[in-house]
């Protein structure tokens, strides 16, 4: 059962994997964001978590780039980027679906095509099918999109 | 919807006394269970009153009440054979301690376990009364009461059915990761004397698990292929729905009676992280702790403290704390703590969370499907 009674407070130093100290030092608000992203059962809504962040896109992007533990923290941050900031981070999302080292983010993005503006979703889906590491898997996920202009991209042309 | 004393009765019969577990001879755990079902209707004011016949051998019961698709059911109270109210929603529903979420009308099904904690004491023989309320005044309510005769609340066996959503077992590395995770879950339980007896099965459930909170016919069909008293964990790619969830139990507690809501849902993808691969033991261990954590909810455990630090469980031996630092220090290694405590910069370590208190063990062992 999700039991996410939210009261954002400061957080102990987050676990990060890819950045050296100094690359990104979370602010107090970002530490609170990290704590909310770390809840095991699930997190509060993106809107709740982004409240109080001066630049939510930058903070969420930093989490995706720098945090690896718990493993769902960057995934949830990516979810919020896709849901609310897809236009701003479209180049990042395209990279997620084409870089084999970002398979998790890529699957997540392809599962959330309906949350993106149509033009972004089409660009992301096309990139995954044409340049991604798993075109067949991408087609399966793209085909589930509600927007026919997006799901139609999964059809293999003769 | 108002509360009223019983008009609709679930007439339960046929509960044959069952001898206490003979430790000298192997006993099939399922033989310690008795199931009674009845089809009822809520009273005109929405009340549903269920009678549970408790004999000398009965040590715990689990009542699952399911109304129509649009109904919202909730537990109101439980009374012992003398008429004393032993559990009242008014005492718990909005207090600072969490005992069960059966009080909250979130869906057409509600599940009530008694006793929950060691301090709730043994069942006295006689007719127990469990009162529910339904938003569907006069509507149908199916009731299934599962009773167990297991006097040993210090050890137990739990059957778990692990269900692959469609194609998930074919994802590279996922099956191996889940098997490693299950070993972590098994080890956590072994430390407290509970034996995990798992089985695996495939399903055609959509891996984008949009099943919370109401479940699906596919969940029911899968559960019906289990033992009839198995907890059911569905491994999907994502857990969709209103919120972004990584693991979720249908309720605190959930029901092992096969139903559309007999589930714990877990996303493999969010546990594999940004690279989508289980490339280190840490991720598999955390997945195993999520499995044990969500099953803990399903079997009746709340978080010892909620983020915000003002809401605690209803157990006497889980530490009280009131700040993030004190809660992480006192409870950060507890299985039911609400998040992994990950520290260090740029470390990738999170504190192992496998500890359970004596009272938490007591809750798990009282759960009716722990045999």
XYZ file of C-alpha atoms in Angstrom:
529
model
C 0.000 0.000 0.000
C 1.346 3.347 -0.875
C 1.707 5.328 2.289
C 3.375 8.513 1.263
C 2.610 11.057 3.895
C 4.748 13.835 2.616
C 6.637 16.227 4.731
C 9.780 17.200 2.937
C 12.715 17.753 5.176
C 16.418 17.757 4.735
C 18.152 14.605 3.632
C 21.389 12.919 4.451
C 23.876 12.921 1.617
C 22.349 11.052 -1.315
C 23.982 8.101 -2.960
C 25.324 9.054 -6.327
C 27.271 6.950 -8.731
C 28.586 8.832 -11.654
C 29.619 12.215 -10.390
C 32.664 13.226 -8.488
C 32.162 15.409 -5.443
C 31.510 18.921 -6.575
C 29.892 17.912 -9.848
C 26.536 18.340 -8.264
C 25.854 19.227 -4.670
C 22.142 19.092 -3.917
C 20.556 22.152 -2.415
C 18.319 21.782 0.608
C 15.277 21.725 -1.660
C 16.904 19.138 -3.890
C 17.735 17.012 -0.872
C 14.072 17.056 0.027
C 13.265 16.078 -3.538
C 15.674 13.156 -3.250
C 14.071 11.935 -0.092
C 10.649 11.976 -1.713
C 12.053 10.136 -4.728
C 13.526 7.482 -2.443
C 10.278 6.218 -0.903
C 10.071 2.492 -1.526
C 6.363 2.116 -2.168
C 6.091 5.082 -4.491
C 6.508 8.819 -4.521
C 4.192 11.787 -4.236
C 2.986 13.424 -7.438
C 5.473 15.260 -9.610
C 3.707 18.515 -8.782
C 4.126 17.958 -5.066
C 7.768 17.071 -5.407
C 8.567 19.978 -7.704
C 6.895 22.572 -5.504
C 9.502 24.896 -4.060
C 12.189 24.039 -6.586
C 13.377 27.192 -8.355
C 14.228 25.220 -11.492
C 12.523 21.853 -11.416
C 13.802 20.798 -14.819
C 17.400 21.375 -13.817
C 16.992 19.619 -10.483
C 15.278 16.585 -11.964
C 17.848 16.391 -14.739
C 20.609 16.457 -12.134
C 19.015 13.582 -10.265
C 18.830 11.524 -13.435
C 22.453 12.274 -14.233
C 23.984 11.822 -10.816
C 21.906 9.580 -8.552
C 21.848 5.816 -8.822
C 20.590 4.666 -5.408
C 17.956 3.751 -4.658
C 17.602 2.686 -8.280
C 14.079 4.072 -8.619
C 15.073 7.624 -7.683
C 16.458 8.592 -11.094
C 13.652 6.682 -12.784
C 11.018 8.669 -10.973
C 12.851 11.895 -11.740
C 12.867 10.884 -15.393
C 9.152 10.184 -15.190
C 8.536 13.713 -13.959
C 10.683 15.159 -16.754
C 8.755 13.209 -19.356
C 5.401 14.123 -17.864
C 5.967 17.808 -17.342
C 9.058 19.009 -19.135
C 9.363 16.869 -22.259
C 9.819 19.799 -24.618
C 12.697 21.160 -22.591
C 14.483 17.815 -22.296
C 13.565 16.250 -25.634
C 17.211 15.809 -26.601
C 17.827 13.952 -23.337
C 14.821 11.720 -23.906
C 15.994 10.881 -27.403
C 19.356 9.970 -25.922
C 17.664 7.696 -23.385
C 16.034 5.646 -26.133
C 19.144 5.399 -28.303
C 21.968 4.878 -25.796
C 22.281 1.178 -24.884
C 23.688 2.171 -21.503
C 20.437 3.944 -20.623
C 18.114 1.043 -21.320
C 16.042 1.608 -18.192
C 15.398 5.240 -18.989
C 14.664 4.280 -22.587
C 12.017 1.726 -21.654
C 10.490 4.203 -19.236
C 10.283 6.905 -21.905
C 8.702 4.564 -24.435
C 6.145 3.523 -21.852
C 5.172 7.129 -21.271
C 4.809 8.406 -24.831
C 1.238 9.469 -24.148
C 2.468 11.848 -21.472
C 4.548 13.802 -23.987
C 3.396 16.362 -26.537
C 2.709 14.568 -29.812
C 5.654 16.035 -31.689
C 8.068 15.000 -28.961
C 6.540 11.535 -28.731
C 6.898 11.070 -32.481
C 10.531 12.158 -32.397
C 11.317 9.871 -29.461
C 9.482 6.879 -30.904
C 11.096 7.326 -34.292
C 14.541 7.567 -32.768
C 14.009 4.408 -30.740
C 12.845 2.433 -33.740
C 15.401 3.758 -36.167
C 18.479 4.201 -33.980
C 17.763 2.479 -30.691
C 19.483 -0.654 -29.390
C 16.291 -2.730 -29.471
C 14.059 -1.730 -32.397
C 11.771 -4.731 -31.963
C 11.187 -4.017 -28.291
C 10.688 -0.351 -29.100
C 7.997 -1.209 -31.658
C 6.092 -3.226 -29.067
C 6.039 -0.283 -26.667
C 5.357 2.344 -29.321
C 2.399 0.307 -30.549
C 0.740 0.756 -27.159
C 0.582 4.549 -27.493
C -2.933 5.918 -27.563
C -2.153 8.497 -30.238
C -2.431 6.765 -33.639
C 0.170 9.119 -35.054
C 2.604 7.652 -32.548
C 1.487 4.037 -32.433
C 1.452 3.951 -36.228
C 5.203 4.336 -36.210
C 5.434 0.773 -34.918
C 4.006 -0.647 -38.101
C 6.714 -2.259 -40.136
C 6.558 -0.790 -43.617
C 6.945 -3.258 -46.492
C -24.548 5.442 4.911
C -24.954 5.076 8.636
C -23.970 2.434 11.064
C -26.459 0.073 12.599
C -26.424 -3.198 14.359
C -26.836 -6.358 12.448
C -29.610 -7.080 10.090
C -27.648 -9.011 7.570
C -25.926 -12.041 8.964
C -23.410 -14.306 7.479
C -24.445 -17.645 8.834
C -21.273 -19.578 9.107
C -21.268 -23.262 9.712
C -19.279 -26.381 9.165
C -16.069 -25.391 10.898
C -14.706 -28.705 12.058
C -12.330 -28.478 14.985
C -8.777 -29.010 13.876
C -6.118 -30.405 16.137
C -3.156 -28.235 16.982
C -0.101 -28.705 14.822
C 1.737 -31.869 15.727
C 5.360 -30.944 15.388
C 6.397 -34.579 15.314
C 4.657 -35.265 12.050
C 4.642 -33.182 8.888
C 1.372 -31.408 8.416
C 0.373 -29.847 5.152
C -0.026 -26.190 6.150
C -3.211 -25.807 4.149
C -4.887 -28.445 6.316
C -4.875 -25.981 9.199
C -7.237 -23.681 7.319
C -11.003 -23.608 7.186
C -12.847 -21.571 4.583
C -16.471 -20.476 4.892
C -18.210 -18.443 2.215
C -21.587 -16.762 2.084
C -23.495 -14.417 -0.188
C -24.998 -11.511 1.737
C -26.676 -8.209 1.164
C -25.884 -4.989 2.970
C -28.642 -3.615 5.120
C -30.614 -0.624 3.888
C -28.202 1.596 5.770
C -25.165 -0.147 4.295
C -24.284 -2.274 7.295
C -22.951 -5.783 6.812
C -22.623 -7.930 9.914
C -20.607 -11.114 9.651
C -20.521 -13.808 12.304
C -17.371 -15.843 12.681
C -17.701 -19.093 14.594
C -14.553 -19.597 16.626
C -13.932 -22.967 18.234
C -11.259 -24.105 20.647
C -8.774 -24.705 17.842
C -9.184 -21.451 15.953
C -6.336 -19.029 16.514
C -6.904 -16.330 13.873
C -9.314 -15.375 11.132
C -9.292 -13.277 7.993
C -12.585 -11.922 6.658
C -12.728 -10.793 3.043
C -15.853 -8.828 2.099
C -16.423 -7.892 -1.524
C -19.273 -5.753 -2.800
C -20.373 -4.667 -6.249
C -17.893 -2.923 -8.536
C -19.109 0.520 -7.488
C -19.350 -0.225 -3.775
C -16.815 0.999 -1.247
C -16.499 -1.192 1.823
C -14.805 -0.526 5.135
C -14.389 -2.256 8.481
C -16.327 -0.627 11.313
C -15.678 -2.850 14.300
C -14.958 -6.329 15.624
C -16.698 -7.687 18.721
C -15.751 -10.737 20.752
C -18.320 -13.338 21.877
C -19.084 -11.341 25.024
C -20.042 -8.337 22.932
C -16.967 -6.328 23.821
C -15.663 -4.187 20.982
C -12.035 -5.192 20.465
C -11.433 -3.090 17.373
C -13.247 0.134 16.531
C -12.603 2.251 13.456
C -13.292 5.354 15.506
C -10.248 4.596 17.655
C -7.869 4.125 14.769
C -9.071 5.690 11.558
C -7.517 9.114 11.987
C -5.180 8.626 14.921
C -1.399 8.881 15.033
C -0.918 5.121 14.802
C -1.601 2.803 11.906
C -3.043 -0.628 12.649
C -4.793 -1.575 9.394
C -6.168 0.174 6.349
C -9.351 -1.895 6.452
C -11.050 1.177 7.914
C -10.709 3.129 4.705
C -13.305 2.594 1.965
C -10.980 2.613 -1.021
C -12.627 -0.085 -3.097
C -15.233 -2.824 -3.311
C -13.179 -5.160 -1.140
C -12.017 -4.871 2.436
C -9.981 -7.376 4.393
C -9.941 -7.760 8.168
C -7.531 -9.853 10.191
C -7.914 -10.704 13.866
C -5.903 -10.868 16.013
C -3.359 -8.551 14.428
C -0.780 -8.024 17.200
C 0.477 -10.132 20.091
C -1.217 -7.746 22.519
C -4.584 -8.434 20.891
C -4.549 -11.747 22.747
C -5.907 -15.164 21.828
C -9.336 -15.736 20.358
C -11.982 -16.848 22.799
C -14.386 -19.495 21.512
C -17.822 -18.350 20.475
C -19.445 -16.123 17.905
C -17.369 -13.140 16.878
C -19.017 -10.297 15.000
C -17.307 -8.321 12.267
C -19.192 -5.260 11.089
C -18.573 -3.581 7.751
C -20.141 -0.596 6.084
C -20.861 -0.353 2.375
C -21.710 2.615 0.203
C -23.983 0.302 -1.760
C -26.974 0.204 0.596
C -28.763 -3.114 0.174
C -26.214 -4.280 -2.358
C -24.657 -7.734 -2.573
C -21.607 -8.599 -0.504
C -19.669 -11.818 -0.875
C -17.950 -12.857 2.338
C -15.166 -15.383 2.721
C -13.832 -16.181 6.163
C -10.550 -18.001 6.430
C -9.766 -19.412 9.867
C -6.615 -21.109 10.989
C -5.790 -23.564 13.726
C -2.132 -22.906 14.366
C -1.125 -22.355 17.947
C 2.496 -21.664 17.177
C 2.913 -17.945 16.662
C 6.693 -18.127 16.740
C 7.287 -19.867 13.411
C 5.360 -20.493 10.242
C 5.258 -21.348 6.578
C 3.972 -18.995 3.904
C 3.179 -20.035 0.354
C 3.969 -17.400 -2.240
C 3.099 -17.507 -5.903
C 5.395 -15.354 -7.997
C 3.735 -14.447 -11.265
C 5.532 -13.137 -14.313
C 3.554 -10.584 -16.230
C 3.580 -11.365 -19.916
C 7.104 -11.681 -21.241
C 8.849 -10.379 -18.139
C 10.636 -13.657 -17.491
C 12.157 -13.351 -20.960
C 13.752 -9.970 -20.246
C 17.518 -10.470 -20.056
C 18.658 -10.910 -16.490
C 15.299 -10.334 -14.850
C 14.509 -13.922 -13.926
C 17.953 -14.401 -12.393
C 17.656 -11.112 -10.509
C 14.264 -12.030 -9.091
C 15.548 -15.415 -7.996
C 18.447 -13.764 -6.176
C 16.004 -11.278 -4.684
C 13.771 -14.099 -3.470
C 16.786 -15.586 -1.682
C 17.223 -12.263 0.130
C 13.531 -12.333 1.070
C 13.898 -15.939 2.230
C 16.916 -15.023 4.367
C 15.047 -12.153 6.038
C 12.232 -14.469 6.953
C 14.538 -17.311 7.990
C 16.037 -15.006 10.590
C 12.625 -14.732 12.232
C 11.509 -18.318 11.788
C 9.205 -17.975 8.804
C 9.725 -20.363 5.912
C 9.062 -19.082 2.416
C 7.677 -21.705 0.051
C 7.552 -20.100 -3.368
C 6.406 -21.168 -6.783
C 6.600 -19.412 -10.129
C 4.110 -19.173 -12.952
C 3.751 -17.278 -16.189
C 0.725 -15.175 -17.042
C -0.686 -12.987 -19.775
C -1.072 -10.025 -17.416
C 0.027 -6.792 -19.120
C 3.521 -5.969 -17.825
C 2.537 -2.305 -17.496
C 0.735 -3.174 -14.276
C -2.230 -0.821 -14.190
C -3.880 -2.867 -11.457
C -3.801 -0.797 -8.310
C -6.038 -0.614 -6.362
C -8.798 -2.640 -7.976
C -6.915 -5.533 -9.548
C -8.294 -7.413 -12.509
C -9.846 -10.639 -13.707
C -6.360 -11.725 -14.751
C -5.166 -11.376 -11.163
C -8.079 -13.516 -9.999
C -7.441 -16.159 -12.638
C -3.815 -16.366 -11.653
C -4.612 -16.543 -7.943
C -7.068 -19.356 -8.544
C -4.183 -21.425 -9.840
C -2.375 -21.097 -6.533
C -2.857 -23.050 -3.343
C -5.859 -20.991 -2.278
C -3.833 -19.557 0.568
C -0.872 -18.099 -1.305
C 0.282 -14.538 -1.280
C 0.651 -13.515 -4.898
C 3.452 -11.312 -6.187
C 3.144 -10.067 -9.749
C 6.396 -8.988 -11.363
C 5.801 -6.431 -14.085
C 7.784 -3.870 -15.979
C 6.151 -0.835 -14.419
C 3.386 -0.252 -11.932
C 1.093 2.241 -13.583
C -1.958 4.045 -12.384
C -2.557 7.239 -10.530
C 0.865 7.366 -8.956
C 4.247 6.159 -9.909
C 4.718 3.105 -7.762
C 7.583 0.662 -7.500
C 5.950 -1.898 -5.318
C 2.518 -1.958 -3.798
C 0.371 -4.304 -1.738
C -3.357 -4.439 -2.322
C -4.012 -3.696 1.328
C -2.852 -3.809 4.931
C -3.686 -6.614 5.138
C -4.449 -8.160 1.779
C -6.319 -11.370 1.218
C -4.996 -14.725 0.095
C -8.501 -15.749 -0.865
C -8.309 -15.693 -4.676
C -9.782 -12.398 -5.821
C -9.105 -9.544 -8.197
C -7.242 -7.857 -5.360
C -5.036 -10.740 -4.311
C -1.793 -9.100 -5.273
C 1.455 -7.459 -4.501
C 2.821 -5.632 -7.537
C 6.514 -5.054 -8.101
C 8.246 -3.289 -10.978
C 11.479 -4.918 -12.093
C 12.424 -1.944 -14.236
C 12.515 0.660 -11.509
C 14.664 -1.677 -9.414
C 17.095 -2.160 -12.284
C 17.602 1.588 -12.474
C 18.586 3.908 -15.275
C 20.621 1.301 -17.148
C 17.841 -1.286 -17.030
C 20.180 -4.036 -15.913
C 20.731 -5.776 -12.607
C 24.474 -5.427 -12.862
C 25.295 -5.563 -9.163
C 24.130 -7.476 -6.124
C 22.995 -4.285 -4.406
C 20.122 -3.831 -6.846
C 19.021 -7.442 -6.430
C 19.228 -7.158 -2.658
C 17.093 -4.036 -2.696
C 14.597 -5.814 -4.948
C 14.466 -8.642 -2.427
C 13.851 -6.181 0.370
C 11.041 -4.607 -1.645
C 9.471 -8.041 -2.079
C 9.675 -8.712 1.661
C 8.534 -5.150 2.474
C 5.446 -5.292 0.273
C 4.541 -8.765 1.485
C 4.983 -7.366 4.985
C 2.278 -4.809 4.193
C 0.127 -7.539 2.682
C 0.427 -9.560 5.878
C -0.480 -6.625 8.072
C 2.605 -4.548 8.793
C 2.590 -0.767 8.536
C 5.648 1.423 8.286
C 7.099 1.876 11.781
C 7.106 5.589 11.011
C 5.921 7.558 8.030
C 7.971 10.225 6.362
C 6.958 13.340 8.243
C 7.776 11.496 11.461
C 4.429 12.020 13.148
C 2.634 8.834 12.144
C 3.746 5.508 13.617
C 2.639 1.920 13.556
C 0.604 0.476 16.413
C 3.303 -1.798 17.752
C 4.858 -1.327 21.144
C 8.402 -2.381 20.379
C 9.214 -0.442 17.213
C 11.165 2.638 18.230
C 9.447 5.980 18.417
C 11.240 8.820 16.692
C 10.403 12.317 15.585
C 13.045 13.484 13.140
C 14.662 12.199 10.018
C 18.028 11.665 11.661
C 16.654 9.893 14.722
C 14.309 7.747 12.645
C 17.074 6.727 10.257
C 19.314 5.885 13.212
C 16.717 3.897 15.131
C 14.760 2.338 12.292
C 16.852 2.672 9.146
C 17.657 -1.040 9.053
C 14.072 -2.105 9.683
C 12.430 -3.936 6.790
C 9.350 -1.744 6.973
C 11.125 1.632 7.055
C 9.599 3.699 4.252
C 12.745 4.156 2.196
C 16.258 2.743 1.873
C 18.823 4.799 3.709
C 21.473 5.512 1.110
C 24.422 7.585 2.193
C 27.818 8.596 0.988
C 29.041 10.703 -1.858
C 29.560 9.296 -4.456
C 28.761 5.958 -2.791
C 26.246 3.517 -4.191
C 25.447 1.762 -0.931
C 22.173 1.587 0.910
C 21.839 0.165 4.411
C 20.506 -3.405 4.330
C 16.952 -3.462 5.638
C 16.020 -6.826 7.040
C 15.400 -6.232 10.713
C 12.026 -6.963 12.263
C 10.948 -6.447 15.853
C 9.301 -9.079 17.997
C 5.909 -7.468 17.570
C 6.388 -7.234 13.809
C 7.176 -10.953 13.815
C 4.037 -11.433 15.887
C 1.948 -9.700 13.236
C 3.419 -11.795 10.435
C 2.809 -15.006 12.350
C -0.747 -14.115 13.237
C -1.644 -13.458 9.620
C -4.061 -16.227 8.800
C -2.081 -17.578 5.845
C 1.065 -18.022 7.952
C 0.773 -21.654 8.929
